[in-house]
Amino acid sequence: MRIAIAGGTGFVGKALVRDLVQKGHEVIVLTRKPSNGKGKFRYVQWLTEHSNPASQLEGTDIFINLAGESINSGRWTKKTKKRILDSRLAAVRELLSIMTKMKRKPRAFINASAIGFYGTSQDKTFTEKDLGSGKDFLSKTVIEWEQEAAKADEHGVRTVFCRFGIILDKREGALSKMIFPYQAFIGGPMGSGKQWMSWIHIEDVVKGIEFAMENPNINGPVNFTAPAPVTMNEFGMSLAEVLRRPHWLPVPGFALRMLLGEMSTLVIEGQRVLPNELLKHGYDFKYTELKIALKNIFS
């Protein structure tokens, strides 16, 4: 298949591009700074004044959008929050504009999203049937992001919202930051430790996107989380065991709020989210247990 990926140079994008190329797909990465790709992997310029990506994307089967300012790029100031939202909306709108110019529309539009859609809770369990709370910044951002991406339906394009949980990978993402206290022998529960952590291994993210891409019956929101969420305390104990480090020094919630500001909600509140849609359609998770996932990452 011919697949165009926005955000193909980011954390998830690099892993996805690598796997798709290995499987023989023709991959086009949309970027502001094009350069020569290798083999079937090439770059097409977009989101610049003189770029005209639509002419180069005719005949593309799948659009995948992973583009947007990282939510882990520092404290959520007013300027940062504006960049986080605006970058996501700009990428979606440009892809929708490209679709309108195509003689043959893509079969599917796979758009990144986040479980932040549901808001936070220590006692609720969320599935794709639940509505977003709309109370905090991340939830409001995801709701607006998905509403914009849903306009692809107007062009008859099957649209999937990949609501990512905390993606586990050794070199990038949240885990690379969370291991530091344990490496320094000062790891311990963050906040109360009772808050939920809905995690997923990077390999299941990649395979899950490909599964959604290839399965015409998958449509709308899809939770990208492992079937067994854990509390933050359980996560810390498993991480300590795998790293062979102690799990003893708590980091109180007020300290995290002082350090991270509003972004601390990602760590100290959390939510329990289940991947019902992937399971219903027969996706076979490679990593269902946290400890096995961590052992794979750090082996």
GROMACS .gro file of N, CA and C in nm, residues 75-219:
model
  435
   75ARG      N    1   0.657   2.294   3.094
   75ARG     CA    2   0.538   2.337   3.167
   75ARG      C    3   0.432   2.390   3.071
   76TRP      N    4   0.308   2.366   3.106
   76TRP     CA    5   0.198   2.410   3.020
   76TRP      C    6   0.165   2.557   3.047
   77THR      N    7   0.243   2.646   2.994
   77THR     CA    8   0.211   2.788   2.998
   77THR      C    9   0.102   2.815   2.895
   78LYS      N   10   0.049   2.936   2.893
   78LYS     CA   11  -0.053   2.970   2.794
   78LYS      C   12   0.001   2.954   2.652
   79LYS      N   13   0.126   2.994   2.631
   79LYS     CA   14   0.187   2.982   2.498
   79LYS      C   15   0.207   2.836   2.459
   80THR      N   16   0.251   2.755   2.557
   80THR     CA   17   0.273   2.613   2.528
   80THR      C   18   0.141   2.544   2.494
   81LYS      N   19   0.038   2.572   2.571
   81LYS     CA   20  -0.092   2.510   2.546
   81LYS      C   21  -0.147   2.551   2.409
   82LYS      N   22  -0.125   2.676   2.372
   82LYS     CA   23  -0.170   2.721   2.241
   82LYS      C   24  -0.097   2.646   2.130
   83ARG      N   25   0.035   2.626   2.147
   83ARG     CA   26   0.113   2.552   2.047
   83ARG      C   27   0.066   2.408   2.037
   84ILE      N   28   0.038   2.347   2.152
   84ILE     CA   29  -0.007   2.207   2.154
   84ILE      C   30  -0.136   2.191   2.075
   85LEU      N   31  -0.233   2.279   2.098
   85LEU     CA   32  -0.361   2.271   2.028
   85LEU      C   33  -0.347   2.313   1.882
   86ASP      N   34  -0.286   2.429   1.859
   86ASP     CA   35  -0.279   2.481   1.722
   86ASP      C   36  -0.204   2.389   1.627
   87SER      N   37  -0.096   2.326   1.677
   87SER     CA   38  -0.017   2.237   1.590
   87SER      C   39  -0.099   2.116   1.547
   88ARG      N   40  -0.183   2.065   1.635
   88ARG     CA   41  -0.268   1.951   1.602
   88ARG      C   42  -0.377   1.988   1.503
   89LEU      N   43  -0.440   2.101   1.526
   89LEU     CA   44  -0.548   2.144   1.437
   89LEU      C   45  -0.493   2.179   1.299
   90ALA      N   46  -0.375   2.241   1.295
   90ALA     CA   47  -0.315   2.279   1.167
   90ALA      C   48  -0.284   2.156   1.082
   91ALA      N   49  -0.229   2.052   1.147
   91ALA     CA   50  -0.195   1.930   1.073
   91ALA      C   51  -0.321   1.863   1.018
   92VAL      N   52  -0.425   1.854   1.100
   92VAL     CA   53  -0.549   1.790   1.054
   92VAL      C   54  -0.610   1.869   0.939
   93ARG      N   55  -0.616   2.001   0.955
   93ARG     CA   56  -0.678   2.084   0.850
   93ARG      C   57  -0.604   2.075   0.718
   94GLU      N   58  -0.472   2.067   0.724
   94GLU     CA   59  -0.394   2.054   0.601
   94GLU      C   60  -0.420   1.919   0.533
   95LEU      N   61  -0.431   1.814   0.613
   95LEU     CA   62  -0.459   1.682   0.556
   95LEU      C   63  -0.598   1.678   0.495
   96LEU      N   64  -0.694   1.742   0.561
   96LEU     CA   65  -0.830   1.748   0.506
   96LEU      C   66  -0.830   1.827   0.375
   97SER      N   67  -0.752   1.935   0.371
   97SER     CA   68  -0.742   2.014   0.249
   97SER      C   69  -0.683   1.932   0.135
   98ILE      N   70  -0.581   1.851   0.166
   98ILE     CA   71  -0.520   1.765   0.064
   98ILE      C   72  -0.622   1.665   0.011
   99MET      N   73  -0.703   1.608   0.102
   99MET     CA   74  -0.804   1.511   0.060
   99MET      C   75  -0.903   1.571  -0.039
  100THR      N   76  -0.941   1.697  -0.017
  100THR     CA   77  -1.040   1.760  -0.107
  100THR      C   78  -0.986   1.774  -0.248
  101LYS      N   79  -0.854   1.777  -0.262
  101LYS     CA   80  -0.792   1.797  -0.393
  101LYS      C   81  -0.761   1.665  -0.465
  102MET      N   82  -0.779   1.555  -0.397
  102MET     CA   83  -0.745   1.425  -0.455
  102MET      C   84  -0.861   1.370  -0.537
  103LYS      N   85  -0.829   1.317  -0.655
  103LYS     CA   86  -0.932   1.255  -0.738
  103LYS      C   87  -0.984   1.128  -0.672
  104ARG      N   88  -0.890   1.050  -0.617
  104ARG     CA   89  -0.929   0.929  -0.543
  104ARG      C   90  -0.893   0.947  -0.397
  105LYS      N   91  -0.992   0.948  -0.311
  105LYS     CA   92  -0.968   0.972  -0.169
  105LYS      C   93  -0.900   0.850  -0.106
  106PRO      N   94  -0.825   0.870   0.004
  106PRO     CA   95  -0.765   0.755   0.073
  106PRO      C   96  -0.871   0.664   0.133
  107ARG      N   97  -0.834   0.539   0.153
  107ARG     CA   98  -0.928   0.443   0.214
  107ARG      C   99  -0.956   0.475   0.360
  108ALA      N  100  -0.852   0.526   0.428
  108ALA     CA  101  -0.867   0.549   0.572
  108ALA      C  102  -0.779   0.665   0.616
  109PHE      N  103  -0.826   0.730   0.721
  109PHE     CA  104  -0.751   0.837   0.787
  109PHE      C  105  -0.731   0.793   0.932
  110ILE      N  106  -0.606   0.762   0.967
  110ILE     CA  107  -0.573   0.717   1.102
  110ILE      C  108  -0.513   0.836   1.176
  111ASN      N  109  -0.585   0.887   1.276
  111ASN     CA  110  -0.542   1.009   1.344
  111ASN      C  111  -0.504   0.980   1.489
  112ALA      N  112  -0.387   1.030   1.528
  112ALA     CA  113  -0.345   1.015   1.667
  112ALA      C  114  -0.441   1.088   1.760
  113SER      N  115  -0.455   1.036   1.880
  113SER     CA  116  -0.537   1.100   1.983
  113SER      C  117  -0.479   1.056   2.117
  114ALA      N  118  -0.555   1.072   2.225
  114ALA     CA  119  -0.501   1.037   2.357
  114ALA      C  120  -0.614   1.002   2.452
  115ILE      N  121  -0.581   0.917   2.551
  115ILE     CA  122  -0.681   0.879   2.650
  115ILE      C  123  -0.713   0.994   2.745
  116GLY      N  124  -0.637   1.105   2.732
  116GLY     CA  125  -0.672   1.226   2.804
  116GLY      C  126  -0.813   1.273   2.770
  117PHE      N  127  -0.868   1.224   2.659
  117PHE     CA  128  -1.005   1.252   2.619
  117PHE      C  129  -1.104   1.230   2.733
  118TYR      N  130  -1.081   1.126   2.814
  118TYR     CA  131  -1.178   1.085   2.916
  118TYR      C  132  -1.172   1.167   3.045
  119GLY      N  133  -1.069   1.249   3.059
  119GLY     CA  134  -1.049   1.313   3.188
  119GLY      C  135  -0.984   1.215   3.284
  120THR      N  136  -0.970   1.251   3.409
  120THR     CA  137  -0.901   1.167   3.507
  120THR      C  138  -0.998   1.112   3.610
  121SER      N  139  -0.964   0.995   3.668
  121SER     CA  140  -1.046   0.934   3.772
  121SER      C  141  -0.969   0.819   3.836
  122GLN      N  142  -0.988   0.801   3.966
  122GLN     CA  143  -0.926   0.687   4.035
  122GLN      C  144  -1.023   0.570   4.050
  123ASP      N  145  -1.151   0.592   4.025
  123ASP     CA  146  -1.247   0.484   4.048
  123ASP      C  147  -1.325   0.440   3.925
  124LYS      N  148  -1.319   0.515   3.815
  124LYS     CA  149  -1.392   0.477   3.694
  124LYS      C  150  -1.303   0.397   3.600
  125THR      N  151  -1.368   0.314   3.518
  125THR     CA  152  -1.299   0.245   3.409
  125THR      C  153  -1.358   0.295   3.279
  126PHE      N  154  -1.273   0.339   3.187
  126PHE     CA  155  -1.319   0.400   3.063
  126PHE      C  156  -1.300   0.306   2.945
  127THR      N  157  -1.400   0.304   2.857
  127THR     CA  158  -1.390   0.235   2.728
  127THR      C  159  -1.427   0.337   2.619
  128GLU      N  160  -1.423   0.291   2.496
  128GLU     CA  161  -1.451   0.381   2.384
  128GLU      C  162  -1.594   0.436   2.386
  129LYS      N  163  -1.683   0.373   2.463
  129LYS     CA  164  -1.822   0.420   2.469
  129LYS      C  165  -1.840   0.541   2.560
  130ASP      N  166  -1.738   0.571   2.641
  130ASP     CA  167  -1.749   0.683   2.734
  130ASP      C  168  -1.720   0.815   2.665
  131LEU      N  169  -1.788   0.920   2.712
  131LEU     CA  170  -1.770   1.054   2.658
  131LEU      C  171  -1.659   1.126   2.732
  132GLY      N  172  -1.600   1.226   2.668
  132GLY     CA  173  -1.495   1.305   2.732
  132GLY      C  174  -1.553   1.399   2.836
  133SER      N  175  -1.475   1.424   2.941
  133SER     CA  176  -1.522   1.510   3.048
  133SER      C  177  -1.514   1.658   3.011
  134GLY      N  178  -1.413   1.694   2.931
  134GLY     CA  179  -1.399   1.833   2.888
  134GLY      C  180  -1.362   1.930   2.997
  135LYS      N  181  -1.312   1.881   3.111
  135LYS     CA  182  -1.285   1.970   3.224
  135LYS      C  183  -1.141   2.022   3.230
  136ASP      N  184  -1.046   1.940   3.188
  136ASP     CA  185  -0.906   1.983   3.195
  136ASP      C  186  -0.852   2.013   3.055
  137PHE      N  187  -0.734   2.072   3.049
  137PHE     CA  188  -0.677   2.116   2.922
  137PHE      C  189  -0.661   2.001   2.823
  138LEU      N  190  -0.607   1.889   2.868
  138LEU     CA  191  -0.579   1.779   2.776
  138LEU      C  192  -0.708   1.722   2.719
  139SER      N  193  -0.809   1.706   2.804
  139SER     CA  194  -0.938   1.655   2.756
  139SER      C  195  -0.999   1.748   2.652
  140LYS      N  196  -0.998   1.878   2.681
  140LYS     CA  197  -1.054   1.975   2.587
  140LYS      C  198  -0.978   1.973   2.455
  141THR      N  199  -0.846   1.959   2.463
  141THR     CA  200  -0.763   1.956   2.342
  141THR      C  201  -0.797   1.834   2.256
  142VAL      N  202  -0.806   1.718   2.320
  142VAL     CA  203  -0.833   1.595   2.245
  142VAL      C  204  -0.972   1.599   2.182
  143ILE      N  205  -1.069   1.650   2.256
  143ILE     CA  206  -1.205   1.659   2.202
  143ILE      C  207  -1.208   1.747   2.076
  144GLU      N  208  -1.143   1.863   2.083
  144GLU     CA  209  -1.141   1.953   1.968
  144GLU      C  210  -1.063   1.892   1.852
  145TRP      N  211  -0.954   1.823   1.884
  145TRP     CA  212  -0.870   1.756   1.785
  145TRP      C  213  -0.950   1.651   1.708
  146GLU      N  214  -1.023   1.567   1.782
  146GLU     CA  215  -1.102   1.461   1.719
  146GLU      C  216  -1.217   1.519   1.638
  147GLN      N  217  -1.280   1.623   1.688
  147GLN     CA  218  -1.390   1.686   1.615
  147GLN      C  219  -1.344   1.736   1.479
  148GLU      N  220  -1.223   1.791   1.474
  148GLU     CA  221  -1.168   1.840   1.348
  148GLU      C  222  -1.138   1.723   1.255
  149ALA      N  223  -1.074   1.619   1.309
  149ALA     CA  224  -1.038   1.503   1.226
  149ALA      C  225  -1.160   1.429   1.174
  150ALA      N  226  -1.271   1.434   1.248
  150ALA     CA  227  -1.393   1.363   1.209
  150ALA      C  228  -1.451   1.416   1.078
  151LYS      N  229  -1.407   1.534   1.037
  151LYS     CA  230  -1.458   1.592   0.911
  151LYS      C  231  -1.414   1.512   0.790
  152ALA      N  232  -1.317   1.421   0.808
  152ALA     CA  233  -1.278   1.333   0.697
  152ALA      C  234  -1.395   1.245   0.654
  153ASP      N  235  -1.488   1.220   0.746
  153ASP     CA  236  -1.607   1.141   0.712
  153ASP      C  237  -1.687   1.206   0.600
  154GLU      N  238  -1.682   1.338   0.593
  154GLU     CA  239  -1.756   1.411   0.490
  154GLU      C  240  -1.705   1.378   0.350
  155HIS      N  241  -1.582   1.328   0.343
  155HIS     CA  242  -1.523   1.290   0.215
  155HIS      C  243  -1.535   1.139   0.192
  156GLY      N  244  -1.610   1.071   0.279
  156GLY     CA  245  -1.627   0.926   0.266
  156GLY      C  246  -1.505   0.847   0.306
  157VAL      N  247  -1.421   0.906   0.392
  157VAL     CA  248  -1.298   0.839   0.434
  157VAL      C  249  -1.318   0.779   0.574
  158ARG      N  250  -1.293   0.651   0.585
  158ARG     CA  251  -1.301   0.585   0.717
  158ARG      C  252  -1.200   0.650   0.811
  159THR      N  253  -1.246   0.691   0.929
  159THR     CA  254  -1.161   0.766   1.021
  159THR      C  255  -1.148   0.694   1.154
  160VAL      N  256  -1.024   0.681   1.200
  160VAL     CA  257  -0.995   0.613   1.327
  160VAL      C  258  -0.918   0.708   1.417
  161PHE      N  259  -0.961   0.718   1.544
  161PHE     CA  260  -0.890   0.799   1.643
  161PHE      C  261  -0.813   0.706   1.736
  162CYS      N  262  -0.680   0.708   1.727
  162CYS     CA  263  -0.597   0.621   1.811
  162CYS      C  264  -0.570   0.692   1.944
  163ARG      N  265  -0.645   0.657   2.046
  163ARG     CA  266  -0.630   0.721   2.176
  163ARG      C  267  -0.519   0.652   2.255
  164PHE      N  268  -0.398   0.709   2.243
  164PHE     CA  269  -0.281   0.649   2.304
  164PHE      C  270  -0.281   0.667   2.456
  165GLY      N  271  -0.241   0.559   2.526
  165GLY     CA  272  -0.209   0.568   2.667
  165GLY      C  273  -0.062   0.605   2.682
  166ILE      N  274  -0.003   0.574   2.795
  166ILE     CA  275   0.140   0.602   2.817
  166ILE      C  276   0.221   0.497   2.741
  167ILE      N  277   0.295   0.542   2.641
  167ILE     CA  278   0.368   0.452   2.554
  167ILE      C  279   0.504   0.422   2.614
  168LEU      N  280   0.535   0.294   2.628
  168LEU     CA  281   0.660   0.251   2.691
  168LEU      C  282   0.766   0.219   2.587
  169ASP      N  283   0.878   0.287   2.598
  169ASP     CA  284   0.994   0.264   2.512
  169ASP      C  285   1.117   0.311   2.590
  170LYS      N  286   1.229   0.245   2.568
  170LYS     CA  287   1.348   0.275   2.648
  170LYS      C  288   1.407   0.412   2.619
  171ARG      N  289   1.408   0.452   2.493
  171ARG     CA  290   1.483   0.572   2.454
  171ARG      C  291   1.398   0.699   2.449
  172GLU      N  292   1.270   0.685   2.421
  172GLU     CA  293   1.186   0.803   2.405
  172GLU      C  294   1.056   0.788   2.483
  173GLY      N  295   0.982   0.900   2.496
  173GLY     CA  296   0.854   0.895   2.565
  173GLY      C  297   0.868   0.909   2.715
  174ALA      N  298   0.758   0.886   2.786
  174ALA     CA  299   0.751   0.910   2.930
  174ALA      C  300   0.846   0.820   3.009
  175LEU      N  301   0.861   0.693   2.966
  175LEU     CA  302   0.941   0.598   3.044
  175LEU      C  303   1.085   0.642   3.058
  176SER      N  304   1.140   0.701   2.952
  176SER     CA  305   1.280   0.744   2.957
  176SER      C  306   1.303   0.848   3.065
  177LYS      N  307   1.198   0.923   3.101
  177LYS     CA  308   1.209   1.022   3.208
  177LYS      C  309   1.179   0.961   3.344
  178MET      N  310   1.088   0.863   3.346
  178MET     CA  311   1.043   0.804   3.472
  178MET      C  312   1.148   0.712   3.535
  179ILE      N  313   1.242   0.662   3.454
  179ILE     CA  314   1.340   0.570   3.510
  179ILE      C  315   1.453   0.643   3.584
  180PHE      N  316   1.469   0.772   3.562
  180PHE     CA  317   1.582   0.844   3.620
  180PHE      C  318   1.590   0.831   3.772
  181PRO      N  319   1.481   0.853   3.848
  181PRO     CA  320   1.492   0.840   3.995
  181PRO      C  321   1.537   0.700   4.037
  182TYR      N  322   1.492   0.598   3.964
  182TYR     CA  323   1.530   0.461   4.000
  182TYR      C  324   1.677   0.435   3.969
  183GLN      N  325   1.724   0.491   3.859
  183GLN     CA  326   1.866   0.476   3.828
  183GLN      C  327   1.953   0.545   3.932
  184ALA      N  328   1.896   0.649   3.996
  184ALA     CA  329   1.968   0.722   4.100
  184ALA      C  330   1.940   0.666   4.240
  185PHE      N  331   1.871   0.551   4.247
  185PHE     CA  332   1.838   0.483   4.373
  185PHE      C  333   1.745   0.566   4.463
  186ILE      N  334   1.663   0.654   4.403
  186ILE     CA  335   1.568   0.732   4.484
  186ILE      C  336   1.426   0.719   4.430
  187GLY      N  337   1.399   0.609   4.358
  187GLY     CA  338   1.265   0.589   4.303
  187GLY      C  339   1.163   0.555   4.410
  188GLY      N  340   1.037   0.589   4.380
  188GLY     CA  341   0.928   0.559   4.472
  188GLY      C  342   0.796   0.605   4.415
  189PRO      N  343   0.687   0.587   4.493
  189PRO     CA  344   0.554   0.624   4.444
  189PRO      C  345   0.545   0.773   4.411
  190MET      N  346   0.478   0.804   4.300
  190MET     CA  347   0.452   0.943   4.264
  190MET      C  348   0.309   0.978   4.302
  191GLY      N  349   0.293   1.086   4.379
  191GLY     CA  350   0.160   1.118   4.428
  191GLY      C  351   0.114   1.014   4.528
  192SER      N  352  -0.014   0.979   4.523
  192SER     CA  353  -0.069   0.880   4.616
  192SER      C  354  -0.023   0.739   4.582
  193GLY      N  355   0.014   0.716   4.457
  193GLY     CA  356   0.049   0.580   4.411
  193GLY      C  357  -0.073   0.498   4.376
  194LYS      N  358  -0.194   0.549   4.410
  194LYS     CA  359  -0.318   0.476   4.382
  194LYS      C  360  -0.376   0.511   4.246
  195GLN      N  361  -0.322   0.617   4.183
  195GLN     CA  362  -0.375   0.658   4.054
  195GLN      C  363  -0.341   0.555   3.947
  196TRP      N  364  -0.427   0.545   3.847
  196TRP     CA  365  -0.410   0.443   3.744
  196TRP      C  366  -0.315   0.488   3.635
  197MET      N  367  -0.244   0.390   3.581
  197MET     CA  368  -0.156   0.413   3.467
  197MET      C  369  -0.196   0.316   3.356
  198SER      N  370  -0.249   0.371   3.248
  198SER     CA  371  -0.289   0.289   3.134
  198SER      C  372  -0.176   0.295   3.031
  199TRP      N  373  -0.102   0.187   3.020
  199TRP     CA  374   0.023   0.183   2.945
  199TRP      C  375   0.007   0.097   2.820
  200ILE      N  376   0.106   0.107   2.729
  200ILE     CA  377   0.112   0.020   2.612
  200ILE      C  378   0.256   0.019   2.561
  201HIS      N  379   0.302  -0.096   2.520
  201HIS     CA  380   0.438  -0.112   2.465
  201HIS      C  381   0.441  -0.052   2.324
  202ILE      N  382   0.552   0.010   2.287
  202ILE     CA  383   0.566   0.073   2.156
  202ILE      C  384   0.540  -0.026   2.043
  203GLU      N  385   0.577  -0.154   2.061
  203GLU     CA  386   0.553  -0.253   1.955
  203GLU      C  387   0.404  -0.273   1.932
  204ASP      N  388   0.324  -0.271   2.038
  204ASP     CA  389   0.180  -0.286   2.023
  204ASP      C  390   0.117  -0.160   1.964
  205VAL      N  391   0.179  -0.045   1.986
  205VAL     CA  392   0.130   0.077   1.921
  205VAL      C  393   0.145   0.063   1.770
  206VAL      N  394   0.263   0.023   1.726
  206VAL     CA  395   0.290   0.008   1.583
  206VAL      C  396   0.200  -0.099   1.521
  207LYS      N  397   0.195  -0.216   1.583
  207LYS     CA  398   0.113  -0.325   1.530
  207LYS      C  399  -0.035  -0.290   1.534
  208GLY      N  400  -0.075  -0.216   1.639
  208GLY     CA  401  -0.215  -0.177   1.652
  208GLY      C  402  -0.256  -0.079   1.544
  209ILE      N  403  -0.168   0.016   1.510
  209ILE     CA  404  -0.198   0.110   1.402
  209ILE      C  405  -0.212   0.035   1.270
  210GLU      N  406  -0.121  -0.058   1.246
  210GLU     CA  407  -0.128  -0.137   1.122
  210GLU      C  408  -0.254  -0.221   1.118
  211PHE      N  409  -0.294  -0.274   1.234
  211PHE     CA  410  -0.416  -0.354   1.244
  211PHE      C  411  -0.538  -0.268   1.209
  212ALA      N  412  -0.545  -0.147   1.265
  212ALA     CA  413  -0.656  -0.055   1.237
  212ALA      C  414  -0.655  -0.010   1.091
  213MET      N  415  -0.537   0.008   1.039
  213MET     CA  416  -0.520   0.051   0.900
  213MET      C  417  -0.575  -0.053   0.803
  214GLU      N  418  -0.552  -0.180   0.834
  214GLU     CA  419  -0.587  -0.289   0.743
  214GLU      C  420  -0.726  -0.346   0.765
  215ASN      N  421  -0.790  -0.310   0.878
  215ASN     CA  422  -0.921  -0.368   0.911
  215ASN      C  423  -1.032  -0.267   0.879
  216PRO      N  424  -1.108  -0.288   0.774
  216PRO     CA  425  -1.210  -0.191   0.732
  216PRO      C  426  -1.327  -0.179   0.829
  217ASN      N  427  -1.338  -0.271   0.923
  217ASN     CA  428  -1.448  -0.266   1.019
  217ASN      C  429  -1.419  -0.179   1.141
  218ILE      N  430  -1.294  -0.131   1.153
  218ILE     CA  431  -1.259  -0.045   1.265
  218ILE      C  432  -1.282   0.100   1.226
  219ASN      N  433  -1.359   0.170   1.307
  219ASN     CA  434  -1.395   0.307   1.277
  219ASN      C  435  -1.417   0.384   1.407
   0.00000   0.00000   0.00000
